XYZ file of C-alpha atoms in Angstrom:
299
model
C 113.681 116.390 95.592
C 115.411 117.035 92.310
C 117.686 114.485 90.677
C 121.044 115.464 89.220
C 122.426 114.458 85.829
C 126.163 114.363 85.242
C 127.839 114.385 81.848
C 129.975 111.338 82.672
C 128.914 107.883 81.503
C 129.015 104.706 83.526
C 129.503 100.983 83.099
C 127.871 98.000 84.787
C 129.186 94.430 84.770
C 126.971 91.562 85.947
C 129.032 88.579 87.110
C 126.584 85.705 87.506
C 129.253 83.001 87.449
C 130.482 84.242 90.837
C 126.968 84.124 92.307
C 125.971 81.901 95.224
C 124.613 79.549 92.536
C 126.745 80.109 89.421
C 124.846 80.470 86.148
C 125.756 81.282 82.575
C 123.616 82.142 79.558
C 121.077 84.073 81.654
C 119.312 86.928 79.863
C 119.837 90.168 81.798
C 117.861 93.417 81.651
C 118.960 96.791 83.004
C 116.410 99.591 83.537
C 117.188 103.199 84.436
C 114.507 103.985 87.028
C 115.594 107.287 88.619
C 118.030 110.175 88.581
C 120.827 110.351 91.139
C 119.041 111.199 94.416
C 120.079 113.717 97.052
C 118.538 111.659 99.853
C 117.103 108.214 100.539
C 113.998 108.527 98.351
C 114.045 108.022 94.591
C 112.144 110.199 92.143
C 111.212 107.754 89.398
C 111.836 108.706 85.789
C 111.341 107.436 82.253
C 108.851 104.588 81.870
C 108.696 104.289 85.674
C 107.677 107.919 86.236
C 104.116 108.251 87.461
C 103.997 104.837 89.121
C 102.419 104.973 92.615
C 105.728 103.901 94.150
C 107.939 105.808 96.583
C 111.130 103.762 96.984
C 112.799 104.175 100.366
C 116.491 103.266 100.350
C 117.216 104.202 103.969
C 117.265 100.509 105.010
C 118.204 97.223 103.353
C 114.619 95.990 103.700
C 113.373 99.162 102.051
C 115.778 98.725 99.142
C 114.743 95.081 98.676
C 111.060 96.015 98.741
C 111.649 98.806 96.231
C 113.452 96.434 93.854
C 110.692 93.820 94.153
C 107.985 96.434 93.556
C 109.656 97.910 90.483
C 110.263 94.399 89.126
C 106.526 93.660 89.403
C 105.702 96.683 87.236
C 108.509 96.041 84.750
C 107.186 92.502 84.208
C 103.476 93.393 84.142
C 103.837 96.401 81.829
C 106.515 94.892 79.612
C 108.763 97.924 80.087
C 111.619 98.053 77.587
C 115.033 97.903 79.294
C 117.785 100.420 78.625
C 120.144 97.499 78.101
C 119.675 93.759 77.663
C 121.927 90.871 76.691
C 122.618 87.207 77.336
C 125.634 86.573 79.538
C 128.644 85.063 77.832
C 130.024 81.613 78.545
C 132.034 83.045 81.441
C 128.795 84.261 83.052
C 129.408 87.983 82.623
C 127.712 90.739 80.677
C 128.649 94.437 80.563
C 126.479 97.474 79.860
C 128.438 100.470 78.569
C 127.746 104.218 78.272
C 125.077 104.323 80.965
C 123.735 107.670 82.124
C 124.220 108.358 85.799
C 121.260 107.344 87.917
C 119.627 104.431 89.704
C 119.216 101.151 87.839
C 117.086 98.052 88.304
C 118.802 94.801 87.283
C 116.648 91.777 86.423
C 117.531 88.335 85.139
C 115.008 86.370 83.110
C 114.244 82.928 84.588
C 116.610 80.329 83.133
C 115.458 76.722 82.781
C 117.610 73.658 82.146
C 117.759 70.007 83.174
C 118.473 71.053 86.772
C 115.348 73.180 87.156
C 114.686 76.934 87.046
C 117.128 79.658 88.094
C 115.631 82.904 89.405
C 117.601 86.087 90.076
C 116.839 88.441 92.955
C 116.081 91.971 91.623
C 118.773 94.529 92.426
C 118.806 98.333 92.679
C 122.104 100.184 92.375
C 123.437 103.637 91.572
C 125.812 104.489 88.740
C 127.437 107.795 89.714
C 130.715 109.383 90.748
C 130.865 108.629 94.466
C 133.385 111.403 95.058
C 131.148 114.006 93.457
C 128.172 112.968 95.574
C 130.158 112.112 98.722
C 128.969 108.497 98.656
C 131.698 105.828 98.758
C 129.222 103.109 97.708
C 128.647 104.709 94.301
C 130.893 104.423 91.283
C 130.800 105.013 87.543
C 132.181 101.495 87.048
C 130.136 98.937 88.976
C 130.321 95.156 89.145
C 127.574 93.198 90.865
C 127.318 89.541 91.800
C 123.606 88.712 91.747
C 121.793 86.404 94.135
C 120.363 83.330 92.425
C 117.700 80.899 93.586
C 117.355 77.418 92.073
C 114.018 75.602 92.044
C 114.860 71.976 91.364
C 113.916 68.356 91.936
C 110.562 67.585 93.506
C 109.874 71.273 94.172
C 110.301 72.158 90.497
C 107.895 69.445 89.356
C 105.312 70.067 92.087
C 102.609 72.686 92.555
C 102.382 75.410 95.190
C 99.596 77.502 96.684
C 100.122 81.235 96.283
C 98.365 83.753 98.504
C 97.926 87.510 98.514
C 97.075 89.792 101.428
C 96.319 93.512 101.316
C 97.541 95.810 104.125
C 96.473 99.425 104.648
C 98.844 101.865 106.397
C 97.538 105.345 107.311
C 95.054 105.075 104.468
C 91.285 104.995 104.135
C 90.123 101.670 102.752
C 88.382 101.649 99.416
C 85.378 99.304 99.060
C 87.566 96.861 97.141
C 90.716 96.441 95.057
C 91.552 94.176 92.128
C 94.740 92.135 91.971
C 96.324 90.934 88.737
C 98.437 87.767 88.830
C 101.032 87.304 86.065
C 102.616 84.079 84.872
C 105.927 84.700 83.095
C 104.783 88.236 82.278
C 101.354 87.247 80.925
C 98.147 88.072 82.804
C 96.884 84.832 84.359
C 94.042 85.851 86.690
C 92.343 88.835 88.332
C 90.749 88.691 91.779
C 88.885 91.153 94.003
C 89.883 91.780 97.621
C 87.558 93.420 100.148
C 86.292 93.201 103.732
C 84.193 90.145 102.897
C 87.285 88.012 102.169
C 89.440 89.811 104.750
C 91.479 91.346 101.913
C 93.006 87.949 101.122
C 92.909 85.387 98.340
C 94.624 82.055 97.622
C 95.408 80.418 94.290
C 95.704 76.656 94.685
C 98.251 74.388 93.040
C 100.060 76.727 90.680
C 103.075 75.286 88.878
C 106.636 75.991 89.992
C 108.025 76.041 86.468
C 106.917 79.665 85.958
C 107.734 83.047 87.477
C 104.691 84.448 89.280
C 104.309 88.173 89.987
C 101.366 90.435 90.746
C 100.294 94.069 90.891
C 97.312 96.025 92.137
C 95.154 96.931 89.139
C 94.482 100.502 90.310
C 96.124 101.995 93.389
C 93.979 104.540 95.302
C 94.944 108.075 94.293
C 96.245 109.167 97.702
C 98.336 106.028 98.286
C 101.648 104.526 97.303
C 102.109 100.780 96.930
C 104.749 98.155 97.609
C 104.860 94.440 96.798
C 106.744 91.717 98.631
C 106.745 87.939 98.358
C 108.226 85.198 100.493
C 108.047 81.474 101.059
C 106.008 80.510 104.115
C 105.957 77.031 105.623
C 102.470 75.536 105.772
C 102.545 72.154 107.486
C 105.027 69.973 105.619
C 104.932 72.108 102.499
C 105.639 75.695 101.530
C 103.426 78.320 99.976
C 104.370 81.596 98.342
C 102.862 84.617 100.079
C 102.465 87.992 98.370
C 101.771 91.151 100.375
C 100.396 94.369 98.904
C 100.832 97.416 101.140
C 99.029 100.687 100.449
C 100.453 103.619 102.399
C 98.437 106.826 102.603
C 99.587 110.407 102.934
C 97.417 111.049 106.003
C 99.254 112.939 108.754
C 97.866 113.049 112.291
C 98.759 116.217 114.216
C 98.279 116.372 117.999
C 98.103 119.877 119.480
C 97.703 118.943 123.160
C 97.463 115.992 125.500
C 94.107 114.992 126.938
C 94.356 115.892 130.645
C 90.687 115.402 131.428
C 89.991 119.154 131.480
C 87.989 121.193 129.004
C 91.146 122.850 127.701
C 91.429 121.668 124.097
C 94.565 123.643 123.290
C 92.910 125.009 120.148
C 93.851 128.285 118.543
C 91.122 130.859 117.769
C 89.052 129.857 114.755
C 88.577 132.126 111.750
C 85.633 134.459 112.331
C 85.704 134.120 116.136
C 85.315 137.489 117.950
C 88.574 138.093 119.828
C 89.135 141.847 119.372
C 87.358 142.916 122.663
C 89.813 140.950 124.811
C 92.679 143.511 124.763
C 90.197 146.303 125.640
C 88.785 144.308 128.546
C 92.298 143.633 129.843
C 93.188 147.337 129.707
C 89.895 148.225 131.377
C 90.576 145.776 134.187
C 94.038 147.226 134.776
C 92.534 150.729 134.910
C 89.998 149.699 137.566
C 92.751 148.113 139.647
C 94.795 151.320 139.489
C 91.765 153.433 140.461
C 90.993 151.171 143.409
C 94.581 151.388 144.610
C 94.498 155.223 144.512
C 91.189 155.402 146.429
C 92.456 153.028 149.109
C 95.681 155.008 149.500
C 93.745 158.302 149.786
C 91.517 156.923 152.558
C 94.550 155.733 154.540
C 96.163 159.145 154.305
């Protein structure tokens, strides 16, 4: 799928004061990650091109997973944003003269006496909705981000963080290595394999930092996605990361198994099939000859 560039420029306003938890003075980063798509799959561009990621925007869950996955790489690789600024005292910041395309919006964690504010990563398209027949797109966008506040006892406590690897239509490699980042700095690397059931747990990590992770090297025939969520464990919560590798393997079924020896297979290259038409013609000739002899005897 080929992206389309338009000559028009766009504008994006981030209104964090109108968020579910209002914040001001948050540092915002805006990354152009893809051209304007013609379907539901993004073709990544710029610093994100070549990543083993195939964002699927056909569902809300897919869009959230794509945003979370691209955030993980932006943090781990220290990708330079196309625009960045601290929101003003009214909680807004505006990026001007943006090329059309898809953008990832990230807010840096903000800490104050109340705790730590975390923004949920957002993907959105800056484009002329009329030109692309999409009413959700516009050259002038305003978003109200979702904010999470870690405060009180939770902020000053420690939490276990786990990672689990899932394979989808992909051949497992002997092992993979997972890199855990603390506020964008590599904190630890662990190996997942069959011996540990493709899982690992870090115990008692602080809640005053932003924790993200990536797979060190994704198998060549796979794409990857990263998700994280809070999971209740007894009376406490832990943060669970999931790494999903999806392969490009396609299973094609040519016939149903009916219990017979008919496999439904087509002739294989090199198999000798040319005598069949001659045998068919010969059989028809013998039938015709037999019919003539029988008719002659009756007459």
